[in-house]
Tab-separated table of N, CA and C in Angstrom:
chain	number	residue	atom	x	y	z
A	258	GLU	N	-69.510	366.034	3.570
A	258	GLU	CA	-68.261	366.554	4.357
A	258	GLU	C	-68.625	366.009	5.936
A	259	GLY	N	-67.904	365.951	6.770
A	259	GLY	CA	-67.920	365.498	8.019
A	259	GLY	C	-67.561	366.788	9.283
A	260	PHE	N	-68.009	366.973	10.304
A	260	PHE	CA	-67.394	367.626	11.023
A	260	PHE	C	-67.539	367.072	12.482
A	261	SER	N	-66.514	367.328	13.178
A	261	SER	CA	-66.585	366.929	14.727
A	261	SER	C	-66.679	368.016	15.639
A	262	SER	N	-67.413	367.649	16.928
A	262	SER	CA	-67.405	368.724	17.858
A	262	SER	C	-67.034	368.057	19.131
A	263	TYR	N	-66.579	368.677	20.187
A	263	TYR	CA	-66.356	368.217	21.332
A	263	TYR	C	-66.221	369.111	22.529
A	264	SER	N	-66.720	368.931	23.539
A	264	SER	CA	-66.584	369.886	24.877
A	264	SER	C	-66.427	369.100	25.984
A	265	GLU	N	-65.818	369.539	27.018
A	265	GLU	CA	-65.672	369.017	28.274
A	265	GLU	C	-65.305	369.969	29.314
A	266	MET	N	-66.113	370.176	30.531
A	266	MET	CA	-66.272	370.913	31.308
A	266	MET	C	-66.137	370.298	32.860
A	267	GLY	N	-65.434	370.826	34.029
A	267	GLY	CA	-65.521	370.480	34.977
A	267	GLY	C	-65.797	371.675	36.135
A	268	TYR	N	-66.501	371.170	36.974
A	268	TYR	CA	-66.932	372.428	37.951
A	268	TYR	C	-66.629	371.713	39.602
A	269	TYR	N	-66.180	372.645	40.435
A	269	TYR	CA	-66.097	372.512	41.652
A	269	TYR	C	-66.291	373.539	42.381
A	270	GLY	N	-67.084	373.536	43.218
A	270	GLY	CA	-67.215	375.035	44.483
A	270	GLY	C	-67.641	374.551	45.851
A	271	GLU	N	-67.353	375.647	46.574
A	271	GLU	CA	-67.231	375.136	48.050
A	271	GLU	C	-68.040	376.664	48.578
A	272	ILE	N	-68.897	376.335	49.430
A	272	ILE	CA	-69.350	377.504	50.256
A	272	ILE	C	-69.313	377.247	51.805
A	273	GLU	N	-68.390	377.925	52.707
A	273	GLU	CA	-68.468	377.586	53.883
A	273	GLU	C	-68.096	376.345	54.149
A	274	SER	N	-67.147	375.660	53.610
A	274	SER	CA	-66.685	374.086	53.731
A	274	SER	C	-67.825	373.010	53.141
A	275	THR	N	-68.656	373.475	52.434
A	275	THR	CA	-69.772	372.560	51.979
A	275	THR	C	-69.483	372.755	50.609
A	276	THR	N	-69.296	371.262	49.823
A	276	THR	CA	-69.464	371.296	48.420
A	276	THR	C	-70.368	371.877	48.012
A	277	SER	N	-70.606	372.663	46.924
A	277	SER	CA	-71.717	373.226	46.329
A	277	SER	C	-71.840	372.847	44.818
A	278	THR	N	-70.832	372.438	44.372
A	278	THR	CA	-70.783	371.845	43.083
A	278	THR	C	-69.744	370.915	42.685
A	279	GLU	N	-69.832	369.555	42.132
A	279	GLU	CA	-68.881	368.843	41.971
A	279	GLU	C	-69.299	367.983	40.729
A	280	SER	N	-68.902	368.377	39.125
A	280	SER	CA	-69.342	367.707	38.224
A	280	SER	C	-68.358	367.624	36.934
A	281	LEU	N	-68.141	366.870	36.159
A	281	LEU	CA	-67.399	366.719	35.099
A	281	LEU	C	-68.494	366.282	34.012
A	282	HIS	N	-68.394	366.929	32.557
A	282	HIS	CA	-69.476	366.607	31.765
A	282	HIS	C	-68.504	366.941	30.683
A	283	GLY	N	-68.657	365.937	29.699
A	283	GLY	CA	-67.928	365.845	28.265
A	283	GLY	C	-68.905	365.087	27.027
A	284	PHE	N	-68.537	365.629	25.909
A	284	PHE	CA	-69.160	365.022	24.792
A	284	PHE	C	-68.214	365.260	23.456
A	285	ALA	N	-68.873	364.397	22.631
A	285	ALA	CA	-68.116	364.180	21.402
A	285	ALA	C	-68.971	364.077	20.359
A	286	GLN	N	-69.061	364.695	19.150
A	286	GLN	CA	-70.305	364.467	18.260
A	286	GLN	C	-69.503	364.614	16.782
A	287	TYR	N	-69.945	363.550	16.015
A	287	TYR	CA	-69.136	363.596	14.715
A	287	TYR	C	-70.636	363.986	13.793
A	288	ASN	N	-70.890	364.928	13.012
A	288	ASN	CA	-71.690	365.109	11.859
A	288	ASN	C	-71.257	364.961	10.421
A	289	ARG	N	-72.113	364.262	9.963
A	289	ARG	CA	-72.064	364.136	8.246
A	289	ARG	C	-72.922	364.803	7.702
A	290	SER	N	-72.662	365.701	6.542
A	290	SER	CA	-73.764	366.600	5.972
A	290	SER	C	-74.209	365.713	4.908
A	291	PHE	N	-75.380	366.062	4.387
A	291	PHE	CA	-76.166	365.306	3.142
A	291	PHE	C	-75.827	366.266	2.255
A	292	PRO	N	-76.268	365.741	0.946
A	292	PRO	CA	-75.742	366.767	-0.107
A	292	PRO	C	-76.452	368.086	-0.240
A	293	ASN	N	-77.572	368.245	0.580
A	293	ASN	CA	-78.053	369.844	0.663
A	293	ASN	C	-77.732	370.666	1.509
A	294	ASP	N	-76.584	370.213	2.467
A	294	ASP	CA	-75.671	370.825	3.286
A	294	ASP	C	-76.435	371.231	4.449
A	295	LEU	N	-77.749	371.240	4.481
A	295	LEU	CA	-78.816	371.724	5.622
A	295	LEU	C	-78.940	370.528	6.584
A	296	ALA	N	-79.134	369.208	6.055
A	296	ALA	CA	-79.449	368.363	6.842
A	296	ALA	C	-78.132	367.278	7.223
A	297	PHE	N	-78.228	366.649	8.104
A	297	PHE	CA	-76.912	365.828	8.503
A	297	PHE	C	-77.254	364.658	9.507
A	298	GLY	N	-76.310	363.676	9.416
A	298	GLY	CA	-76.537	362.698	10.351
A	298	GLY	C	-75.099	362.748	11.534
A	299	TYR	N	-75.558	362.158	12.678
A	299	TYR	CA	-74.473	362.302	13.530
A	299	TYR	C	-74.413	361.173	14.465
A	300	ALA	N	-73.176	360.952	15.171
A	300	ALA	CA	-73.061	359.869	16.115
A	300	ALA	C	-72.472	360.718	17.506
A	301	ARG	N	-72.974	360.442	18.460
A	301	ARG	CA	-72.587	361.111	19.671
A	301	ARG	C	-72.557	360.337	20.629
A	302	VAL	N	-71.466	360.758	21.704
A	302	VAL	CA	-71.083	360.013	23.169
A	302	VAL	C	-71.112	361.249	23.785
A	303	ASP	N	-71.794	360.923	25.318
A	303	ASP	CA	-72.019	362.154	26.190
A	303	ASP	C	-71.645	361.487	27.619
A	304	ALA	N	-70.870	361.934	28.247
A	304	ALA	CA	-70.689	361.467	29.680
A	304	ALA	C	-70.568	362.624	30.665
A	305	LEU	N	-71.153	362.146	31.913
A	305	LEU	CA	-71.239	363.102	32.954
A	305	LEU	C	-71.155	362.234	34.428
A	306	HIS	N	-70.527	363.283	35.366
A	306	HIS	CA	-70.442	362.758	36.658
A	306	HIS	C	-70.926	364.167	37.287
A	307	ASP	N	-71.924	363.845	38.345
A	307	ASP	CA	-72.381	365.122	39.046
A	307	ASP	C	-72.569	364.490	40.867
A	308	GLY	N	-71.445	364.882	41.372
A	308	GLY	CA	-71.731	364.249	42.734
A	308	GLY	C	-72.818	365.000	43.489
A	309	ILE	N	-73.199	366.327	43.582
A	309	ILE	CA	-74.237	366.731	44.183
A	309	ILE	C	-75.552	365.982	43.919
A	310	ALA	N	-75.937	366.074	42.366
A	310	ALA	CA	-77.109	364.976	42.246
A	310	ALA	C	-76.991	363.744	42.386
A	311	ASP	N	-75.795	363.118	42.875
A	311	ASP	CA	-75.616	361.580	43.340
A	311	ASP	C	-75.630	360.912	42.002
A	312	VAL	N	-75.276	361.352	40.868
A	312	VAL	CA	-74.893	360.585	39.534
A	312	VAL	C	-73.261	360.291	39.377
A	313	ASP	N	-73.183	358.954	39.823
A	313	ASP	CA	-71.798	358.636	39.694
A	313	ASP	C	-71.263	358.703	38.055
A	314	TYR	N	-72.138	358.274	37.166
A	314	TYR	CA	-72.083	358.469	35.965
A	314	TYR	C	-73.038	358.190	35.140
A	315	ARG	N	-73.182	359.168	33.808
A	315	ARG	CA	-74.287	358.764	32.924
A	315	ARG	C	-73.607	359.102	31.491
A	316	LEU	N	-73.809	357.775	31.062
A	316	LEU	CA	-73.237	357.484	29.732
A	316	LEU	C	-74.244	357.422	28.558
A	317	THR	N	-74.342	358.490	27.396
A	317	THR	CA	-75.083	358.170	26.734
A	317	THR	C	-74.681	358.239	25.149
A	318	LEU	N	-75.217	357.300	24.438
A	318	LEU	CA	-74.535	356.989	23.267
A	318	LEU	C	-75.918	356.950	22.136
A	319	GLY	N	-75.559	357.444	20.968
A	319	GLY	CA	-76.555	357.406	19.933
A	319	GLY	C	-76.179	358.040	18.559
A	320	PRO	N	-76.966	357.632	17.654
A	320	PRO	CA	-76.768	358.088	16.328
A	320	PRO	C	-77.893	359.122	16.018
A	321	GLY	N	-78.167	359.854	15.100
A	321	GLY	CA	-79.452	360.608	14.700
A	321	GLY	C	-79.284	361.430	13.395
A	322	ALA	N	-80.336	362.187	13.340
A	322	ALA	CA	-80.508	363.079	12.209
A	322	ALA	C	-80.573	364.413	12.743
A	323	GLY	N	-80.189	365.545	11.976
A	323	GLY	CA	-80.315	366.860	12.006
A	323	GLY	C	-80.666	367.694	11.095
A	324	TYR	N	-80.986	368.863	11.299
A	324	TYR	CA	-81.486	369.969	10.126
A	324	TYR	C	-80.877	371.382	10.806
A	325	SER	N	-80.415	371.987	9.891
A	325	SER	CA	-79.861	373.427	10.273
A	325	SER	C	-80.813	374.346	9.526
A	326	PHE	N	-81.814	374.958	10.054
A	326	PHE	CA	-82.588	376.043	9.685
A	326	PHE	C	-81.975	377.270	9.181
A	327	ILE	N	-80.783	377.654	10.056
A	327	ILE	CA	-80.383	378.692	9.970
A	327	ILE	C	-78.728	378.262	9.789
A	328	LYS	N	-77.894	378.620	8.862
A	328	LYS	CA	-76.528	378.057	8.745
A	328	LYS	C	-75.627	379.132	8.001
A	329	ARG	N	-75.399	380.259	8.789
A	329	ARG	CA	-74.519	381.204	8.081
A	329	ARG	C	-73.343	381.396	8.999
A	330	GLU	N	-72.526	382.219	8.336
A	330	GLU	CA	-71.083	382.395	9.052
A	330	GLU	C	-71.151	382.800	10.566
A	331	LYS	N	-71.926	383.479	10.884
A	331	LYS	CA	-72.032	383.917	12.269
A	331	LYS	C	-73.340	383.773	12.946
A	332	THR	N	-74.091	382.807	12.441
A	332	THR	CA	-75.285	382.590	13.023
A	332	THR	C	-76.007	380.921	12.808
A	333	THR	N	-76.016	380.313	13.802
A	333	THR	CA	-76.415	378.860	13.435
A	333	THR	C	-77.775	378.477	14.335
A	334	LEU	N	-78.642	377.999	13.426
A	334	LEU	CA	-79.704	377.175	14.762
A	334	LEU	C	-80.213	376.066	13.847
A	335	SER	N	-80.078	374.687	14.688
A	335	SER	CA	-80.427	373.426	14.295
A	335	SER	C	-81.207	372.954	15.286
A	336	ILE	N	-81.652	371.486	15.168
A	336	ILE	CA	-82.265	370.516	15.706
A	336	ILE	C	-81.887	369.401	15.330
A	337	GLU	N	-81.856	368.378	16.350
A	337	GLU	CA	-81.564	366.948	16.209
A	337	GLU	C	-82.356	366.123	16.871
A	338	VAL	N	-82.586	364.739	16.305
A	338	VAL	CA	-83.448	363.837	16.793
A	338	VAL	C	-82.809	362.512	16.633
A	339	GLY	N	-82.846	361.553	17.594
A	339	GLY	CA	-82.299	360.295	17.551
A	339	GLY	C	-82.530	359.302	18.341
A	340	PRO	N	-82.294	358.049	18.168
A	340	PRO	CA	-82.327	357.110	19.568
A	340	PRO	C	-81.109	357.304	20.362
A	341	SER	N	-81.174	356.760	21.470
A	341	SER	CA	-80.079	356.862	22.437
A	341	SER	C	-79.919	355.672	23.419
A	342	TYR	N	-78.820	355.342	24.014
A	342	TYR	CA	-78.904	354.423	24.879
A	342	TYR	C	-78.100	354.953	26.167
A	343	VAL	N	-78.722	354.838	27.261
A	343	VAL	CA	-78.215	355.407	28.388
A	343	VAL	C	-77.811	354.390	29.386
A	344	PHE	N	-76.684	354.777	30.079
A	344	PHE	CA	-76.052	353.694	30.986
A	344	PHE	C	-75.791	354.525	32.023
A	345	GLU	N	-76.415	354.332	33.106
A	345	GLU	CA	-76.117	355.362	34.705
A	345	GLU	C	-75.982	354.665	35.752
A	346	LYS	N	-75.327	355.373	36.733
A	346	LYS	CA	-75.240	354.923	38.126
A	346	LYS	C	-75.608	356.296	38.813
A	347	GLN	N	-76.917	355.894	39.453
A	347	GLN	CA	-77.586	357.188	40.247
A	347	GLN	C	-78.060	356.648	41.455
A	348	GLY	N	-77.531	357.326	42.584
A	348	GLY	CA	-77.882	356.778	43.740
A	348	GLY	C	-77.710	355.664	44.132
A	349	GLY	N	-76.472	355.115	43.437
A	349	GLY	CA	-75.854	353.915	43.771
A	349	GLY	C	-76.624	352.754	42.903
A	350	ILE	N	-77.593	353.106	42.195
A	350	ILE	CA	-78.181	351.983	41.420
A	350	ILE	C	-77.887	352.056	39.932
A	351	GLU	N	-77.439	350.919	39.489
A	351	GLU	CA	-77.018	351.043	37.871
A	351	GLU	C	-78.294	350.569	37.183
A	352	THR	N	-78.183	351.256	36.200
A	352	THR	CA	-79.492	351.177	35.152
A	352	THR	C	-79.049	351.205	33.623
A	353	SER	N	-79.664	350.970	32.707
A	353	SER	CA	-79.625	351.401	31.248
A	353	SER	C	-80.762	351.054	30.897
A	354	TYR	N	-80.990	351.926	29.915
A	354	TYR	CA	-82.296	352.083	28.908
A	354	TYR	C	-82.273	352.802	27.781
A	355	GLY	N	-82.913	352.443	26.921
A	355	GLY	CA	-83.347	353.082	25.523
A	355	GLY	C	-83.912	354.730	25.815
A	356	ALA	N	-83.467	355.526	24.905
A	356	ALA	CA	-84.292	356.726	25.066
A	356	ALA	C	-84.375	357.673	23.774
A	357	LEU	N	-85.182	358.598	23.442
A	357	LEU	CA	-85.232	359.383	22.603
A	357	LEU	C	-84.448	360.715	22.836
A	358	ARG	N	-83.471	361.283	21.845
A	358	ARG	CA	-83.098	362.547	22.115
A	358	ARG	C	-83.503	363.338	21.340
A	359	LEU	N	-84.040	364.582	21.817
A	359	LEU	CA	-84.488	365.806	21.082
A	359	LEU	C	-83.751	366.855	21.286
A	360	ALA	N	-83.029	367.443	20.509
A	360	ALA	CA	-81.898	368.892	20.682
A	360	ALA	C	-82.139	369.765	19.715
A	361	GLU	N	-82.120	370.934	20.620
A	361	GLU	CA	-81.744	372.237	19.582
A	361	GLU	C	-80.893	373.139	19.915
A	362	ARG	N	-80.208	373.992	18.986
A	362	ARG	CA	-79.026	374.443	19.351
A	362	ARG	C	-78.785	375.666	18.610
A	363	PHE	N	-78.667	376.905	19.103
A	363	PHE	CA	-78.485	378.105	18.448
A	363	PHE	C	-76.977	378.696	19.032
A	364	ASP	N	-76.209	379.390	18.074
A	364	ASP	CA	-75.013	379.967	18.113
A	364	ASP	C	-74.673	381.306	17.387
A	365	ARG	N	-74.431	382.545	17.957
A	365	ARG	CA	-74.327	383.708	17.205
A	365	ARG	C	-72.873	384.107	17.683
A	366	THR	N	-72.164	384.459	16.692
A	366	THR	CA	-70.694	385.116	16.831
A	366	THR	C	-70.974	386.517	16.959
A	367	LEU	N	-70.674	387.245	17.801
A	367	LEU	CA	-71.028	388.800	17.974
A	367	LEU	C	-69.968	389.810	17.398
A	368	SER	N	-68.500	389.012	17.539
A	368	SER	CA	-67.385	389.693	17.015
A	368	SER	C	-66.431	388.798	16.928
A	369	GLU	N	-65.140	389.283	16.515
A	369	GLU	CA	-63.993	388.018	16.565
A	369	GLU	C	-63.667	387.388	17.518
A	370	ARG	N	-64.263	388.127	18.667
A	370	ARG	CA	-63.637	387.717	20.201
A	370	ARG	C	-64.932	387.210	20.917
A	371	ALA	N	-65.955	387.181	20.497
A	371	ALA	CA	-67.401	387.018	21.464
A	371	ALA	C	-68.180	386.233	20.495
A	372	ARG	N	-68.905	385.596	21.512
A	372	ARG	CA	-70.156	384.580	21.087
A	372	ARG	C	-71.257	384.355	22.449
A	373	ILE	N	-72.427	384.102	21.623
A	373	ILE	CA	-73.306	383.635	22.538
A	373	ILE	C	-74.104	382.757	22.018
A	374	TRP	N	-74.544	381.704	22.845
A	374	TRP	CA	-75.257	380.312	22.421
A	374	TRP	C	-76.386	379.981	23.422
A	375	GLN	N	-77.319	379.210	23.081
A	375	GLN	CA	-78.488	378.525	23.742
A	375	GLN	C	-78.674	377.147	23.143
A	376	SER	N	-78.858	376.150	24.367
A	376	SER	CA	-79.152	374.648	23.854
A	376	SER	C	-80.335	374.400	24.664
A	377	LEU	N	-81.079	373.099	23.917
A	377	LEU	CA	-82.257	372.581	25.151
A	377	LEU	C	-81.810	371.085	24.386
A	378	GLU	N	-81.967	370.201	25.502
A	378	GLU	CA	-81.935	368.804	25.287
A	378	GLU	C	-83.057	368.001	25.936
A	379	LEU	N	-83.880	367.092	24.999
A	379	LEU	CA	-84.651	366.368	25.963
A	379	LEU	C	-84.325	364.866	26.039
A	380	LEU	N	-84.027	363.869	26.881
A	380	LEU	CA	-83.675	362.621	26.765
A	380	LEU	C	-84.921	361.966	27.412
A	381	HIS	N	-85.636	361.249	26.579
A	381	HIS	CA	-86.913	360.400	27.309
A	381	HIS	C	-86.645	358.935	27.035
A	382	GLN	N	-87.031	358.348	28.378
A	382	GLN	CA	-86.913	356.764	28.278
A	382	GLN	C	-88.213	356.332	27.312
A	383	VAL	N	-87.754	355.331	26.200
A	383	VAL	CA	-88.921	354.966	25.689
A	383	VAL	C	-89.730	354.080	26.345
A	384	ASP	N	-89.384	353.429	27.238
A	384	ASP	CA	-90.412	352.219	27.729
A	384	ASP	C	-90.869	352.719	29.294
A	385	ASP	N	-90.514	354.116	29.545
A	385	ASP	CA	-91.017	354.867	30.846
A	385	ASP	C	-91.293	356.320	30.881
A	386	LEU	N	-92.534	356.457	30.608
A	386	LEU	CA	-92.682	358.134	29.995
A	386	LEU	C	-92.484	358.956	31.361
A	387	ASP	N	-92.225	358.245	32.554
A	387	ASP	CA	-92.051	359.205	33.944
A	387	ASP	C	-90.613	359.354	33.933
A	388	ASN	N	-89.671	358.963	33.159
A	388	ASN	CA	-88.467	359.169	33.283
A	388	ASN	C	-87.874	359.842	31.930
A	389	PHE	N	-87.567	361.063	32.352
A	389	PHE	CA	-87.141	361.889	31.288
A	389	PHE	C	-86.142	363.200	31.935
A	390	ILE	N	-85.171	363.674	31.278
A	390	ILE	CA	-84.229	364.685	31.643
A	390	ILE	C	-84.164	365.767	30.644
A	391	ILE	N	-84.244	366.920	31.251
A	391	ILE	CA	-84.125	368.199	30.150
A	391	ILE	C	-82.789	368.876	30.444
A	392	ASN	N	-82.132	369.169	29.559
A	392	ASN	CA	-80.717	370.090	29.736
A	392	ASN	C	-80.891	371.211	29.034
A	393	ALA	N	-80.703	372.458	29.570
A	393	ALA	CA	-80.671	373.729	28.923
A	393	ALA	C	-79.600	374.267	29.325
A	394	GLU	N	-79.139	375.478	28.586
A	394	GLU	CA	-77.816	376.324	28.656
A	394	GLU	C	-78.075	377.762	27.980
A	395	ILE	N	-77.589	378.478	28.518
A	395	ILE	CA	-77.688	379.882	27.880
A	395	ILE	C	-76.366	380.494	28.297
A	396	GLY	N	-75.371	381.132	27.444
A	396	GLY	CA	-74.271	381.866	27.567
A	396	GLY	C	-73.546	382.590	26.806
A	397	ILE	N	-72.731	383.290	27.360
A	397	ILE	CA	-71.776	384.228	26.244
A	397	ILE	C	-70.307	383.737	26.672
A	398	GLU	N	-69.457	383.876	25.847
A	398	GLU	CA	-68.086	383.618	25.948
A	398	GLU	C	-67.297	384.825	25.339
A	399	ALA	N	-66.115	385.075	25.820
A	399	ALA	CA	-65.195	386.313	25.204
A	399	ALA	C	-64.053	385.600	25.354
A	400	ASP	N	-63.025	385.896	24.241
A	400	ASP	CA	-61.724	385.589	24.107
A	400	ASP	C	-60.820	386.613	24.847
A	401	PHE	N	-59.887	386.150	25.830
A	401	PHE	CA	-58.913	386.832	26.300
A	401	PHE	C	-57.764	387.044	25.316
A	402	THR	N	-57.159	385.722	24.818
A	402	THR	CA	-56.020	385.616	24.040
A	402	THR	C	-56.594	384.216	22.865
A	403	LYS	N	-55.628	383.898	22.093
A	403	LYS	CA	-56.209	382.965	21.172
A	403	LYS	C	-56.592	381.535	21.944
A	404	LYS	N	-56.022	381.217	23.252
A	404	LYS	CA	-56.019	380.045	23.889
A	404	LYS	C	-56.979	380.553	24.871
A	405	LEU	N	-57.148	381.587	25.829
A	405	LEU	CA	-57.727	381.800	26.868
A	405	LEU	C	-59.128	382.663	26.845
A	406	THR	N	-60.120	382.068	27.234
A	406	THR	CA	-61.575	382.547	27.222
A	406	THR	C	-62.238	382.765	28.474
A	407	LEU	N	-63.156	383.661	28.628
A	407	LEU	CA	-64.011	384.030	29.845
A	407	LEU	C	-65.419	383.583	29.160
A	408	ARG	N	-66.011	382.457	30.177
A	408	ARG	CA	-67.121	381.984	29.810
A	408	ARG	C	-68.310	382.327	31.047
A	409	ALA	N	-69.591	382.889	30.732
A	409	ALA	CA	-70.556	383.090	31.914
A	409	ALA	C	-71.777	382.537	31.133
A	410	PHE	N	-72.127	381.267	32.157
A	410	PHE	CA	-73.389	380.706	31.760
A	410	PHE	C	-74.321	380.233	32.588
A	411	ILE	N	-75.652	380.142	32.184
A	411	ILE	CA	-76.698	379.330	33.138
A	411	ILE	C	-76.750	378.378	32.585
A	412	GLN	N	-76.864	377.049	33.530
A	412	GLN	CA	-77.109	375.882	33.004
A	412	GLN	C	-78.443	375.072	33.890
A	413	ASP	N	-79.165	374.623	33.376
A	413	ASP	CA	-80.107	373.855	34.064
A	413	ASP	C	-80.501	372.413	33.686
A	414	THR	N	-80.557	371.597	34.722
A	414	THR	CA	-80.992	370.084	34.579
A	414	THR	C	-82.023	369.960	35.449
A	415	TYR	N	-83.075	369.499	34.534
A	415	TYR	CA	-84.320	368.863	35.296
A	415	TYR	C	-84.457	367.193	35.108
A	416	ASP	N	-84.092	366.488	36.104
A	416	ASP	CA	-84.294	364.949	36.097
A	416	ASP	C	-85.500	364.794	36.416
A	417	ASN	N	-86.617	363.872	36.130
A	417	ASN	CA	-87.852	363.773	36.572
A	417	ASN	C	-87.755	362.510	37.698
A	418	ALA	N	-86.867	361.642	37.409
A	418	ALA	CA	-86.557	360.618	38.135
A	418	ALA	C	-85.241	360.891	39.134
A	419	PRO	N	-84.956	361.729	39.893
A	419	PRO	CA	-83.477	362.052	40.649
A	419	PRO	C	-83.415	360.804	41.624
A	420	ALA	N	-82.105	360.661	41.885
A	420	ALA	CA	-81.792	359.918	42.973
A	420	ALA	C	-82.179	360.304	44.194
A	421	LEU	N	-82.450	359.214	45.261
A	421	LEU	CA	-83.350	359.411	46.230
A	421	LEU	C	-82.625	360.737	47.295
A	422	GLY	N	-83.328	361.354	47.511
A	422	GLY	CA	-83.068	362.600	48.622
A	422	GLY	C	-82.493	363.777	48.025
A	423	ARG	N	-82.687	363.675	46.201
A	423	ARG	CA	-82.152	364.797	45.651
A	423	ARG	C	-83.520	365.497	45.044
A	424	THR	N	-83.329	366.748	44.738
A	424	THR	CA	-84.231	367.466	43.831
A	424	THR	C	-84.309	367.154	42.503
A	425	GLU	N	-85.268	367.616	41.646
A	425	GLU	CA	-85.632	367.213	40.258
A	425	GLU	C	-84.636	368.345	39.465
A	426	ASN	N	-84.636	369.299	40.112
A	426	ASN	CA	-83.900	370.769	39.282
A	426	ASN	C	-82.605	371.099	39.764
A	427	ASP	N	-81.744	371.117	39.188
A	427	ASP	CA	-80.483	371.976	39.439
A	427	ASP	C	-79.949	372.700	38.279
A	428	LEU	N	-79.705	374.008	39.147
A	428	LEU	CA	-79.682	375.152	38.162
A	428	LEU	C	-78.130	375.783	38.731
A	429	LYS	N	-77.403	376.048	37.701
A	429	LYS	CA	-76.096	376.584	37.898
A	429	LYS	C	-75.868	377.630	37.325
A	430	LEU	N	-75.412	378.886	38.027
A	430	LEU	CA	-74.824	380.012	37.302
A	430	LEU	C	-73.119	379.770	37.519
A	431	VAL	N	-72.397	379.780	36.240
A	431	VAL	CA	-71.106	379.518	35.877
A	431	VAL	C	-70.320	380.555	35.146
A	432	THR	N	-69.489	381.132	36.007
A	432	THR	CA	-68.335	381.835	35.224
A	432	THR	C	-67.056	381.054	35.313
A	433	ALA	N	-66.295	381.198	34.019
A	433	ALA	CA	-65.124	379.936	34.187
A	433	ALA	C	-64.107	380.806	32.860
A	434	ILE	N	-62.956	380.306	33.332
A	434	ILE	CA	-61.854	380.413	32.186
A	434	ILE	C	-61.700	379.280	31.604
A	435	GLY	N	-61.666	379.413	30.201
A	435	GLY	CA	-61.454	378.177	29.627
A	435	GLY	C	-60.154	378.311	28.838
A	436	TYR	N	-59.667	377.007	28.561
A	436	TYR	CA	-58.401	377.106	27.577
A	436	TYR	C	-58.681	376.254	26.424
A	437	LYS	N	-58.365	376.497	25.227
A	437	LYS	CA	-58.675	376.290	23.903
A	437	LYS	C	-57.305	375.290	23.468
A	438	PHE	N	-57.702	374.037	22.944
A	438	PHE	CA	-56.386	373.114	22.630
A	438	PHE	C	-56.229	373.237	21.246
């Protein structure tokens, strides 16, 4: 059986007329279960724009394999690994490179209307060990209605080779109202 997931998020914030957050991020992933239902193959596309980190775009494409250590009705824990190819324009410089993607995700449904999650992802350039990105996130979501949700989460991105004049670490605390399509 196949399963698709996708997400898109946009952030914009100002403090005293100075832009403090400006990003747009989305991904789509198709998973195909293997016969034992715990192992799966996937194909993934991930796109990012982050004005504060001076990333005009970062597009990551790749297949891979994953395994669900926990796959219950209310709780899941899985890992993924696979090759990726990254196209980016960061700091005005366009580059592309092969990368290894390692990822982990935990989800827990607390009730019919509330859930928590945690994820960790490493993208490591295969021919330059000094170039890697770590994405981490932990959050909680509660439904107001069938379509509206309230989300609160902490998101951390560590880019070992950031754009000139930018810091390696970007930590965000986000509260948002979401709409389910």
